[in-house]
Short mmCIF file of C-alpha atoms and ligand atoms in Angstrom, two decimals:
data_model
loop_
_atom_site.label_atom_id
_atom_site.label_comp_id
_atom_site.label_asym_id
_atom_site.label_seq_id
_atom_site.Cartn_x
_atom_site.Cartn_y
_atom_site.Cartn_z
CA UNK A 1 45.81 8.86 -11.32
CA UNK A 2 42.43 9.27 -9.90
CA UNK A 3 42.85 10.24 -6.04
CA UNK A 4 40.01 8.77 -3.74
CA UNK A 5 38.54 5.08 -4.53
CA UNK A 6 34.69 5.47 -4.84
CA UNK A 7 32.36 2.81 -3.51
CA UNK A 8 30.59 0.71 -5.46
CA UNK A 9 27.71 -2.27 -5.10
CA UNK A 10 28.09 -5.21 -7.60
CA UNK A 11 24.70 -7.00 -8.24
CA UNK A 12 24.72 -10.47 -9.88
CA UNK A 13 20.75 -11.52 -10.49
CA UNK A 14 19.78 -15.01 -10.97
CA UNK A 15 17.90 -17.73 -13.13
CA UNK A 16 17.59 -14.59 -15.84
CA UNK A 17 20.46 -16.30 -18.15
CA UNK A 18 17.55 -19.55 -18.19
CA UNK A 19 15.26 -17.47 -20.31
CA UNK A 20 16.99 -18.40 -23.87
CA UNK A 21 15.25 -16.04 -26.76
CA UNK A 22 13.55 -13.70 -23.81
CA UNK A 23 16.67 -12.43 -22.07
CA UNK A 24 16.89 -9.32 -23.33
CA UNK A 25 13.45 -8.63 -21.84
CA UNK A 26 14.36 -10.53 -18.61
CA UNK A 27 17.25 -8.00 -18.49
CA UNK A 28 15.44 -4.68 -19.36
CA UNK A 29 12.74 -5.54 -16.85
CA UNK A 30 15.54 -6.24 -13.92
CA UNK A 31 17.39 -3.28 -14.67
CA UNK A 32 13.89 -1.05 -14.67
CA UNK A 33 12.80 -2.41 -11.16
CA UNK A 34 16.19 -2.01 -9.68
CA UNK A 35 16.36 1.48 -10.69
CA UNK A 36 12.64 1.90 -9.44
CA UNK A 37 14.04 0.63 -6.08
CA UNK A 38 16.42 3.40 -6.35
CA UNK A 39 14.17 6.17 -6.66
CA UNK A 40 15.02 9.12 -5.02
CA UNK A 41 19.07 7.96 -4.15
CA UNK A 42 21.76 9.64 -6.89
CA UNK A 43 23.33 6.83 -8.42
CA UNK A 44 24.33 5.24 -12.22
CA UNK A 45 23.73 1.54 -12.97
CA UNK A 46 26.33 0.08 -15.19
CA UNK A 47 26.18 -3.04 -16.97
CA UNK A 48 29.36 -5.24 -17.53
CA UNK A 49 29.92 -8.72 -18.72
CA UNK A 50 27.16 -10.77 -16.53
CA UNK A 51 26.17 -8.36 -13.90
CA UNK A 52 25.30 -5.05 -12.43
CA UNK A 53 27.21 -2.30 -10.68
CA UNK A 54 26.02 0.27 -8.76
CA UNK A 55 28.00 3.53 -8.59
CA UNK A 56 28.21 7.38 -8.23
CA UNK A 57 26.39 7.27 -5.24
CA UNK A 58 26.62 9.35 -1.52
CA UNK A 59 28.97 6.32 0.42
CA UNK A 60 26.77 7.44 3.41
CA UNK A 61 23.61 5.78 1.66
CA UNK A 62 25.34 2.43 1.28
CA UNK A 63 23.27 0.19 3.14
CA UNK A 64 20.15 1.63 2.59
CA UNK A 65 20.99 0.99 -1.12
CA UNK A 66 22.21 -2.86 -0.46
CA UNK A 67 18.85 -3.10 1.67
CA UNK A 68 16.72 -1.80 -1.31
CA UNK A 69 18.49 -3.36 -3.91
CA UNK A 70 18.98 -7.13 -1.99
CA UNK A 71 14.74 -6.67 -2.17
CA UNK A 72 14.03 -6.74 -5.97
CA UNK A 73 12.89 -10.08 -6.70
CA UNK A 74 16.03 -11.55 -9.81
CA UNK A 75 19.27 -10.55 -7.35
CA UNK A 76 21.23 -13.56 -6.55
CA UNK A 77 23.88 -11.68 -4.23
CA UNK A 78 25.11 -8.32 -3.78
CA UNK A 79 28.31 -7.34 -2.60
CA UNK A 80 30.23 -3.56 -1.64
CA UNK A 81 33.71 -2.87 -2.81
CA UNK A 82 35.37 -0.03 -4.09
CA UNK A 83 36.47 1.09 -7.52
CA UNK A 84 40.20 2.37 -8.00
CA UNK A 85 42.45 2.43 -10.95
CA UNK A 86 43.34 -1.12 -12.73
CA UNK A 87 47.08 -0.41 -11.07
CA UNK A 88 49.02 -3.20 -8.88
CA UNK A 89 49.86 -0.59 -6.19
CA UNK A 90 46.02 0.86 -6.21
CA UNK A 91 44.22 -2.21 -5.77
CA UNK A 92 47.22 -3.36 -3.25
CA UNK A 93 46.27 -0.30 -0.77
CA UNK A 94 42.75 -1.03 -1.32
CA UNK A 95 43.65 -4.95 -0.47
CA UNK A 96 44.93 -4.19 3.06
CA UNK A 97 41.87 -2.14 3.87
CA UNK A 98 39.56 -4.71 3.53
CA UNK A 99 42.28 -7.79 4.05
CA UNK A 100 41.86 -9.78 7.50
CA UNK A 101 45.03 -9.37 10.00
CA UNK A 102 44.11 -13.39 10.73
CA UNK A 103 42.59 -16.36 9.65
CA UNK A 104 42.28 -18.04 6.29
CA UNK A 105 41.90 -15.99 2.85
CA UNK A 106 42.57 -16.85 -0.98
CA UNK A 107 42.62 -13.90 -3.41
CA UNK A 108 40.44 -14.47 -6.39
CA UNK A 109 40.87 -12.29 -9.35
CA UNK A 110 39.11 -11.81 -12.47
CA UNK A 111 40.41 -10.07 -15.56
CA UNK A 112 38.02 -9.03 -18.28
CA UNK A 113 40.98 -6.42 -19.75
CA UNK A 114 43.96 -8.95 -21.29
CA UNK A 115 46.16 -5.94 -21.21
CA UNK A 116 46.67 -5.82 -18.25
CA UNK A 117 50.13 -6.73 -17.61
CA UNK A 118 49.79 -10.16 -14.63
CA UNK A 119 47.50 -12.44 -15.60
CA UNK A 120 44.91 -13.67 -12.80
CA UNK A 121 46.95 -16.23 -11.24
CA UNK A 122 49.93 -13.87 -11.21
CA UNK A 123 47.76 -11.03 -9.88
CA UNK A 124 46.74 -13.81 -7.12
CA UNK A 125 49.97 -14.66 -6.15
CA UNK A 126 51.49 -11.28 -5.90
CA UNK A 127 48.62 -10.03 -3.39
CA UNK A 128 48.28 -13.10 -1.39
CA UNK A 129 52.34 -13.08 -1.22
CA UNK A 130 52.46 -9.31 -0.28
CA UNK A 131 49.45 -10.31 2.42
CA UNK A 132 51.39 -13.26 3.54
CA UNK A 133 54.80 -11.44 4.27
CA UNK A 134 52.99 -7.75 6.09
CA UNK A 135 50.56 -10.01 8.63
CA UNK A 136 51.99 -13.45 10.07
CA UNK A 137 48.52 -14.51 11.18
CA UNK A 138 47.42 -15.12 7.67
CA UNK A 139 47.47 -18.48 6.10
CA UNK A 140 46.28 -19.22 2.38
CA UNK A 141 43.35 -21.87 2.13
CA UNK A 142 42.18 -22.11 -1.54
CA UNK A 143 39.42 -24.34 -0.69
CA UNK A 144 37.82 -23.31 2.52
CA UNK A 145 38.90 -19.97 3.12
CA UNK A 146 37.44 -17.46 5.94
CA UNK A 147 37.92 -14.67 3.66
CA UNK A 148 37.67 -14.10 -0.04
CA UNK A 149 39.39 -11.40 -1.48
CA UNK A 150 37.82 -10.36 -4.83
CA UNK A 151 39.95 -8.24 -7.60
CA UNK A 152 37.84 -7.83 -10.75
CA UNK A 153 40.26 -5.83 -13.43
CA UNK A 154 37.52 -4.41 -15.89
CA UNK A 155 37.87 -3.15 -19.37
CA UNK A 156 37.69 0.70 -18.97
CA UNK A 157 40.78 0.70 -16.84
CA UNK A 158 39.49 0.54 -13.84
CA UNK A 159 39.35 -2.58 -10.98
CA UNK A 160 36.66 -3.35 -8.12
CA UNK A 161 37.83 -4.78 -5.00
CA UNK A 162 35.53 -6.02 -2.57
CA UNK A 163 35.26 -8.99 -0.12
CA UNK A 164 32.11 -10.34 1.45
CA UNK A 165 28.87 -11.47 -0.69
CA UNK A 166 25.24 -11.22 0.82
CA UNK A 167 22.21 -13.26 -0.84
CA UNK A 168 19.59 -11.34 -2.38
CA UNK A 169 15.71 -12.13 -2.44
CA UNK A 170 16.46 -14.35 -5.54
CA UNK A 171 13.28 -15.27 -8.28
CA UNK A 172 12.71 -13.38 -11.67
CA UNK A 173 12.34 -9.49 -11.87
CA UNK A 174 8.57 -8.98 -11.16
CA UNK A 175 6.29 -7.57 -13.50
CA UNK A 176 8.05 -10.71 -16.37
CA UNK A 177 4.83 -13.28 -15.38
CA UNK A 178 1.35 -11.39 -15.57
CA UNK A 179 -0.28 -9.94 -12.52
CA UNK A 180 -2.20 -11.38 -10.03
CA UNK A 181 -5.07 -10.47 -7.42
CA UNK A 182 -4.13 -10.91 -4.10
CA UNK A 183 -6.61 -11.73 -1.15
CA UNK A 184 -4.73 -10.01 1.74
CA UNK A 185 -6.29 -10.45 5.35
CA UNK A 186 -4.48 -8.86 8.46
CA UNK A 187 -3.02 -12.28 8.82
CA UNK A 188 0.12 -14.48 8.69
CA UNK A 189 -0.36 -16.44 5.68
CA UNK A 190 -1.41 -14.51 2.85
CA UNK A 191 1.18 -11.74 2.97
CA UNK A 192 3.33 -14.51 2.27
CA UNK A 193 1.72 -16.16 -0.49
CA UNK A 194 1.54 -12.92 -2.18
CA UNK A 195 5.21 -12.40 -1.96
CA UNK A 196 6.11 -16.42 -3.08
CA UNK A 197 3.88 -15.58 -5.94
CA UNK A 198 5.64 -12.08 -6.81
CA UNK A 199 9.46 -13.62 -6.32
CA UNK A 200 8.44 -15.61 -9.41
CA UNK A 201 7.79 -12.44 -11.49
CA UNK A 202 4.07 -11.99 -11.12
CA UNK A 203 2.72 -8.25 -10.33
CA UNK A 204 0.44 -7.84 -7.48
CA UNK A 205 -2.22 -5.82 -6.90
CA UNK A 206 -4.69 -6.74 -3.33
CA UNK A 207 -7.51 -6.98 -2.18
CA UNK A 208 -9.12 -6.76 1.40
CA UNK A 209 -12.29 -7.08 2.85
CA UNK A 210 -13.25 -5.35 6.17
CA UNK A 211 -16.57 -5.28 7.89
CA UNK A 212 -16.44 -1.65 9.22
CA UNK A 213 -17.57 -0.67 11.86
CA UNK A 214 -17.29 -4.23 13.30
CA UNK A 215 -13.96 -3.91 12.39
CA UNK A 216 -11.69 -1.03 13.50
CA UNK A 217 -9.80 1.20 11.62
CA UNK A 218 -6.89 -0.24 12.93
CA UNK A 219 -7.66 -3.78 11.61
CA UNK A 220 -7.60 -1.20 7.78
CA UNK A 221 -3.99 0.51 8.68
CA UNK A 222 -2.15 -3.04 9.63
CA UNK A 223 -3.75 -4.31 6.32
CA UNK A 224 -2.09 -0.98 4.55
CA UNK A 225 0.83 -1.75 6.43
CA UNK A 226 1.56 -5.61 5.29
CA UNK A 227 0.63 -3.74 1.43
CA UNK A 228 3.74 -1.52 1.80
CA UNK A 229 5.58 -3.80 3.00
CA UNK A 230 4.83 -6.46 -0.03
CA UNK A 231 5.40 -3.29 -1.96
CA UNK A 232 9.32 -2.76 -1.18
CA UNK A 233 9.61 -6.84 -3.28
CA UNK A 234 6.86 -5.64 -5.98
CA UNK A 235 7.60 -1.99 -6.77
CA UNK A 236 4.75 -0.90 -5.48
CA UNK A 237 1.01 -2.10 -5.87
CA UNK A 238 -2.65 -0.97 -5.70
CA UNK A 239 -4.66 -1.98 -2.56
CA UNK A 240 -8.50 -2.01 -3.10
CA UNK A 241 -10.59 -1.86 -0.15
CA UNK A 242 -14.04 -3.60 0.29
CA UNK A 243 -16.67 -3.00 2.48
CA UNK A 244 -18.27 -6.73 2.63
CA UNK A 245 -20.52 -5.46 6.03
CA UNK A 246 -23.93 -5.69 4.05
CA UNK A 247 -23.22 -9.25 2.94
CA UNK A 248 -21.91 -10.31 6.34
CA UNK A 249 -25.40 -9.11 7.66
CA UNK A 250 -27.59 -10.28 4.99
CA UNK A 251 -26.00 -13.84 4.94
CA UNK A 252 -26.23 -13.28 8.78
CA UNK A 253 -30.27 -12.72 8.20
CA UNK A 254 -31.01 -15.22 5.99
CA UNK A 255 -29.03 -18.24 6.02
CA UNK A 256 -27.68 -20.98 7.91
CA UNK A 257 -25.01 -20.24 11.01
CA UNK A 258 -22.53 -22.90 10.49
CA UNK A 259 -21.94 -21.41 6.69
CA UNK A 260 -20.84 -17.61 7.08
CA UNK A 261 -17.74 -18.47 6.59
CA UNK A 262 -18.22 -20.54 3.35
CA UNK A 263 -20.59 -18.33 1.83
CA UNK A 264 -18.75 -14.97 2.31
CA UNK A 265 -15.40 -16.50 1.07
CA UNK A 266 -17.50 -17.56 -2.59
CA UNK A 267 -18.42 -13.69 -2.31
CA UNK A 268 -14.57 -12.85 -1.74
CA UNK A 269 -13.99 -14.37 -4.77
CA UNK A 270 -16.45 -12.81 -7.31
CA UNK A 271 -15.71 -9.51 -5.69
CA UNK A 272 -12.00 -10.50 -6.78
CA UNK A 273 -12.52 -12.23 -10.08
CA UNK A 274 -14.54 -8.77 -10.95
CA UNK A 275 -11.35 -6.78 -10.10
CA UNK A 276 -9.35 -8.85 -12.20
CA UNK A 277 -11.22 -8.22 -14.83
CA UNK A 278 -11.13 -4.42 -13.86
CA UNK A 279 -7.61 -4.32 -13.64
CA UNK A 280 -6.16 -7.26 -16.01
CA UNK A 281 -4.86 -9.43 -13.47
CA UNK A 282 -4.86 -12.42 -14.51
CA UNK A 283 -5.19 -15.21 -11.24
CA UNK A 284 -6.47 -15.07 -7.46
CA UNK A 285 -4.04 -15.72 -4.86
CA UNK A 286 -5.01 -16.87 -1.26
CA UNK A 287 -2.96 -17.82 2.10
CA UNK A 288 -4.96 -21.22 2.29
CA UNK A 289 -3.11 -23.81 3.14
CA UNK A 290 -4.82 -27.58 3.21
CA UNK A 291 -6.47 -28.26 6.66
CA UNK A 292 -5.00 -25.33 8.67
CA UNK A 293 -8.60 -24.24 10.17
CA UNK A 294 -12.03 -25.34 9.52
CA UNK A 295 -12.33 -23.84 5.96
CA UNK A 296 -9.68 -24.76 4.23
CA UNK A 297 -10.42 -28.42 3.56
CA UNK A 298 -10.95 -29.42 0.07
CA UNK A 299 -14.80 -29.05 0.36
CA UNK A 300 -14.06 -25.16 1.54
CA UNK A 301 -11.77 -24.77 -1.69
CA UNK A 302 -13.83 -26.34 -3.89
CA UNK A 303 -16.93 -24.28 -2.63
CA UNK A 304 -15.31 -20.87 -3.61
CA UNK A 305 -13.53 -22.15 -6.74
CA UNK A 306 -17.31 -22.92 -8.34
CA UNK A 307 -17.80 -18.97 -8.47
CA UNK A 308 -14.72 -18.81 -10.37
CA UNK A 309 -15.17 -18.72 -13.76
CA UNK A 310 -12.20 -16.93 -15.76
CA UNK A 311 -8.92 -16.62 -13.58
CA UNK A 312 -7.37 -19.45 -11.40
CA UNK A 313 -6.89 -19.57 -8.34
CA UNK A 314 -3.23 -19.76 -7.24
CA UNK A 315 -2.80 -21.12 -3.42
CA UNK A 316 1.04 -21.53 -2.67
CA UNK A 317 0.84 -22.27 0.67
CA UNK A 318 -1.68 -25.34 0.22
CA UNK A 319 1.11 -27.84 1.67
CA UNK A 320 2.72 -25.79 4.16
CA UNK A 321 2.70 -26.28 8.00
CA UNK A 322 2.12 -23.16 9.97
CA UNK A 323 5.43 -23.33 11.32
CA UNK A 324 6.90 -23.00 7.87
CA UNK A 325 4.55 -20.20 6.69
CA UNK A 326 5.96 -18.02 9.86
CA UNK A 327 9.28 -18.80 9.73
CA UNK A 328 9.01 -17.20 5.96
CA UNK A 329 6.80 -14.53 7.37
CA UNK A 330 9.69 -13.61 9.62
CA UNK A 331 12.13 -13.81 6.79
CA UNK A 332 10.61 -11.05 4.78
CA UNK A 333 9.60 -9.36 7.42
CA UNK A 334 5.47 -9.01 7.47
CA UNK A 335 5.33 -11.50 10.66
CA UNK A 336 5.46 -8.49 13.23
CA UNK A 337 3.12 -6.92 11.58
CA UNK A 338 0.57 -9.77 10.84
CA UNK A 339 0.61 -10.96 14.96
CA UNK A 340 -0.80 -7.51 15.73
CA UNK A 341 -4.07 -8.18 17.32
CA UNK A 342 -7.30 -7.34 14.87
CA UNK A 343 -10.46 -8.52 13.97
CA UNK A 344 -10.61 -9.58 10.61
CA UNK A 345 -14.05 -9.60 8.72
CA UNK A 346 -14.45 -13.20 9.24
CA UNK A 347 -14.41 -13.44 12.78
CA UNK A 348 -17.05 -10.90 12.59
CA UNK A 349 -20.40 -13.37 13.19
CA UNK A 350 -18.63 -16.28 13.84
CA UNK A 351 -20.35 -19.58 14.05
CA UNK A 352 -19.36 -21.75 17.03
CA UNK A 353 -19.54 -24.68 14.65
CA UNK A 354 -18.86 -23.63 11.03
CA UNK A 355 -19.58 -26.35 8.36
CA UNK A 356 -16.11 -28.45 7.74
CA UNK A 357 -16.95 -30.05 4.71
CA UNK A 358 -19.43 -27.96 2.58
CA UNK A 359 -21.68 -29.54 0.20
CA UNK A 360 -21.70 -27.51 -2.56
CA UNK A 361 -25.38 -28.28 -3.82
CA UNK A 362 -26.31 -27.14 -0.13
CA UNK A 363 -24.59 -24.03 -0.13
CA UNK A 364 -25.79 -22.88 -3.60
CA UNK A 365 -29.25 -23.82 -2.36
CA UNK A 366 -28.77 -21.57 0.83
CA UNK A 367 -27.08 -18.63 -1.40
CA UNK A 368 -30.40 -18.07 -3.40
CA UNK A 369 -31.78 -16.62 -0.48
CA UNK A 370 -29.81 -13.65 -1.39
CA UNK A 371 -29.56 -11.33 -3.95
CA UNK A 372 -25.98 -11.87 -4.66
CA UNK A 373 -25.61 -9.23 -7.88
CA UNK A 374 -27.07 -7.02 -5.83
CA UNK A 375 -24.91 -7.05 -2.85
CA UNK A 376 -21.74 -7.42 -5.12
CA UNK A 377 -22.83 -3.97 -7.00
CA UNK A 378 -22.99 -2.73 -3.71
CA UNK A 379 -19.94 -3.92 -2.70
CA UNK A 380 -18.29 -2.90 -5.40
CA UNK A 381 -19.71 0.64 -5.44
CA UNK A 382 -17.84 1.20 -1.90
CA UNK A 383 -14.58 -0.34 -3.16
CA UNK A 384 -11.65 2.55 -2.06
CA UNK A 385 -7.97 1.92 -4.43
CA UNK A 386 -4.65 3.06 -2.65
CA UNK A 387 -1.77 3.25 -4.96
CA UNK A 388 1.05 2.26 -2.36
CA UNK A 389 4.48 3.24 -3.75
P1 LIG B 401 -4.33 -15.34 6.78
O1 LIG B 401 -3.24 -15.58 7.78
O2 LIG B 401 -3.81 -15.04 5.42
O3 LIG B 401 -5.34 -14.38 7.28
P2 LIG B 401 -5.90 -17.46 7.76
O4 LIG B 401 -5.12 -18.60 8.25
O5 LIG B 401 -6.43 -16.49 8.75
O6 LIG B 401 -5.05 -16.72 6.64
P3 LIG B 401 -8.54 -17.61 6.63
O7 LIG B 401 -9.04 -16.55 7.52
O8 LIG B 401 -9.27 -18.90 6.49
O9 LIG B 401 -7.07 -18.06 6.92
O10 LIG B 401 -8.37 -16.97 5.19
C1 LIG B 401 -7.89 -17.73 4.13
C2 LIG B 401 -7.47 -16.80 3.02
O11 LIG B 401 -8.59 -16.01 2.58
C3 LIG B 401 -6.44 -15.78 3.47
O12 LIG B 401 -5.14 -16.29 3.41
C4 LIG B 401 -6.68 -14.66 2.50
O13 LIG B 401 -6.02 -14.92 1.28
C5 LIG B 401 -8.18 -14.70 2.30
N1 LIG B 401 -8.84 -13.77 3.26
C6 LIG B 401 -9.37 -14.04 4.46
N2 LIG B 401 -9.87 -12.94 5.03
C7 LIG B 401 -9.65 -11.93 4.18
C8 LIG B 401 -9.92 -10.51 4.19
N3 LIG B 401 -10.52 -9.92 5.22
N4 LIG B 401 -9.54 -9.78 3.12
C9 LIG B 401 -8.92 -10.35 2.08
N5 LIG B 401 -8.64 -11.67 2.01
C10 LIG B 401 -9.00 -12.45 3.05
MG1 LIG B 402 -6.99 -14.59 8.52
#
């Protein structure tokens, strides 16, 4: 009989069993992203009936595992138990461990292997009877319990115990819809549009604009910093940095106050459209969201869409409230990050009055003051590309 019980981490992923025909895919990409979240732990992912489990690794590393692992965009919920021998008295020791001395419980148990000789309901009785008699302050509830005590007897003649379930990041293993081009500022909103885009299964790579040396290098490493944090859901990503300084002066030079803003955002979005072609991503995504400041009304949107040519634009936050956008920025935790004060490229030149409602004939008339292919080439030509693991 095998001596110590050995931890394990039992991962059940969601909404992959939808996919019909694809679910083998689904299921190879899942399992390749949760092992990429792995990197650099010793462990073995196996695969039984319907879910994952985690084992072989250092019990010392268990929650920095469960906090990788409850990151990967397809896990539902995650929970730690322990692995002992598919024996009454084995999984009975491992019971009181984790059993409650008071309060409500109910022991569920689940028996892929028929052979083994109680069936669930007789396993469930036995334990819960056992628990009952050793600590008075127990009471069975098998509807509302405090505690759930899981017994799962598996095939290979061994059982996981575990009690306790945490929710994972939910959404569909990323890298299963496309890529997309993110426009990440310093700011609240569009670290979390990137990452409602990726938690449906789209692979991001960024992109942000900085006005150096009117912005500091500071305003570059909280930008890096939001990136590796969107990185820990995506598996990494590339971050290309743009120099949009010359622009910001030339439009500065040459054109009307009151649209900076409008005009630089239409060259935000050929600068992006060009590195989607670059780098076969296949939408934009911004943090607008529908009247939140001067340039996001539907004149502002439609403005920079006319640039667009090949790629949509994605904008999941367009009917948020601020209030909801932070409360999800808090959630996955870029919101600390994002309030850091900065200056982001925008503020650079300001207009006291910036145009509300754009007209796009006016702005296009205004543009051909400048020699836009000439200060994207430029643009491009000082783009830097961080691979951010
Ligand atoms: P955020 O909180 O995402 O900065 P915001 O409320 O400040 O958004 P704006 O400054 O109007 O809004 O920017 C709207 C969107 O344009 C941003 O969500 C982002 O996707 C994109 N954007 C703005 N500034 C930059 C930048 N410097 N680099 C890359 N993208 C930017
Ligand atoms: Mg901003």
């Amino acid at each position: 009989m095998r001596e110590q019980a050995e931890k394990v981490i039992i991962v059940r992923y969601c909404e992959i069993h939808l996919k019909g025909k694809n679910r083998g895919y689904f299921e190879q990409v899942f399992m390749n992203n949760l092992e990429k979240s792995l990197s650099g732990i010793r462990h073995e992912i196996r695969r039984p009936s319907g879910r994952y489990v985690i084992e072989n690794f250092d019990s010392d590393r268990t929650e920095e595992i469960c906090e990788r692992v409850r990151k990967v965009f397809g896990v539902h919920t995650l929970s730690v138990g322990t692995k002992v021998d598919a024996d009454l008295e084995a999984i009975w020791r491992e019971i009181q461990n984790i059993a409650p001395e008071s309060g409500s419980f109910k022991v569920e148990t689940n028996r892929a292997d028929k052979h083994f000789p109680l069936n669930s309901m007789q396993i469930n009785a036995e334990i819960g009877g056992r628990l009952l008699s050793e600590r008075p302050s127990l009471r069975v509830d098998v509807h509302d319990p405090d505690t759930i005590l899981h017994i799962d007897i598996r095939e290979n003649g061994s059982a996981l115990v575990f009690e306790g379930i945490v929710k994972g990041a939910g959404g569909m293993p990323v890298g299963t819809a496309g890529k997309g081009m993110l426009l990440l500022s310093g700011g609240i909103d569009s670290p979390v549009a990137g990452y409602m885009i990726a938690k449906r299964g789209m692979k991001l790579e960024c992109v942000h604009f900085h006005s150096y040396p009117y912005t500091n290098m500071q305003a570059r490493e909280k930008v890096e910093e939001l990136a590796r944090i969107l990185a820990d859901y995506t598996g990494g990503l590339v971050l290309h940095v743009v120099s949009v300084t010359h622009i910001q002066e030339e439009i500065h030079k040459n054109c009307p106050a009151e649209m900076m803003i409008t005009l630089l955002r239409r060259f935000m979005m050929r600068i992006a459209e060009r590195l989607c072609a670059d780098t076969g991503a296949q939408c934009i995504i911004t943090g607008e969201s529908l009247g939140q400041v001067a340039s996001q009304t539907i004149e502002g949107m439609t403005s920079s869409n006319a640039v667009i040519k090949h790629v949509p634009v994605l904008r999941p936050l367009v009917g948020f409230d601020k209030t909801e956008i932070i409360e999800r920025a808090r959630e996955i935790g870029t919101f600390e990050t994002s309030i850091l004060p900065y200056e982001d490229c925008c503020t650079v030149f300001l207009p006291k009055h910036p145009l509300i409602r754009p007209k796009l004939e006016k702005i296009e008339v205004a543009e051909a003051a400048l020699d836009v292919q000439g200060l994207l080439d430029e643009a491009f030509s000082s783009a830097e590309h961080i691979a951010i693991e």
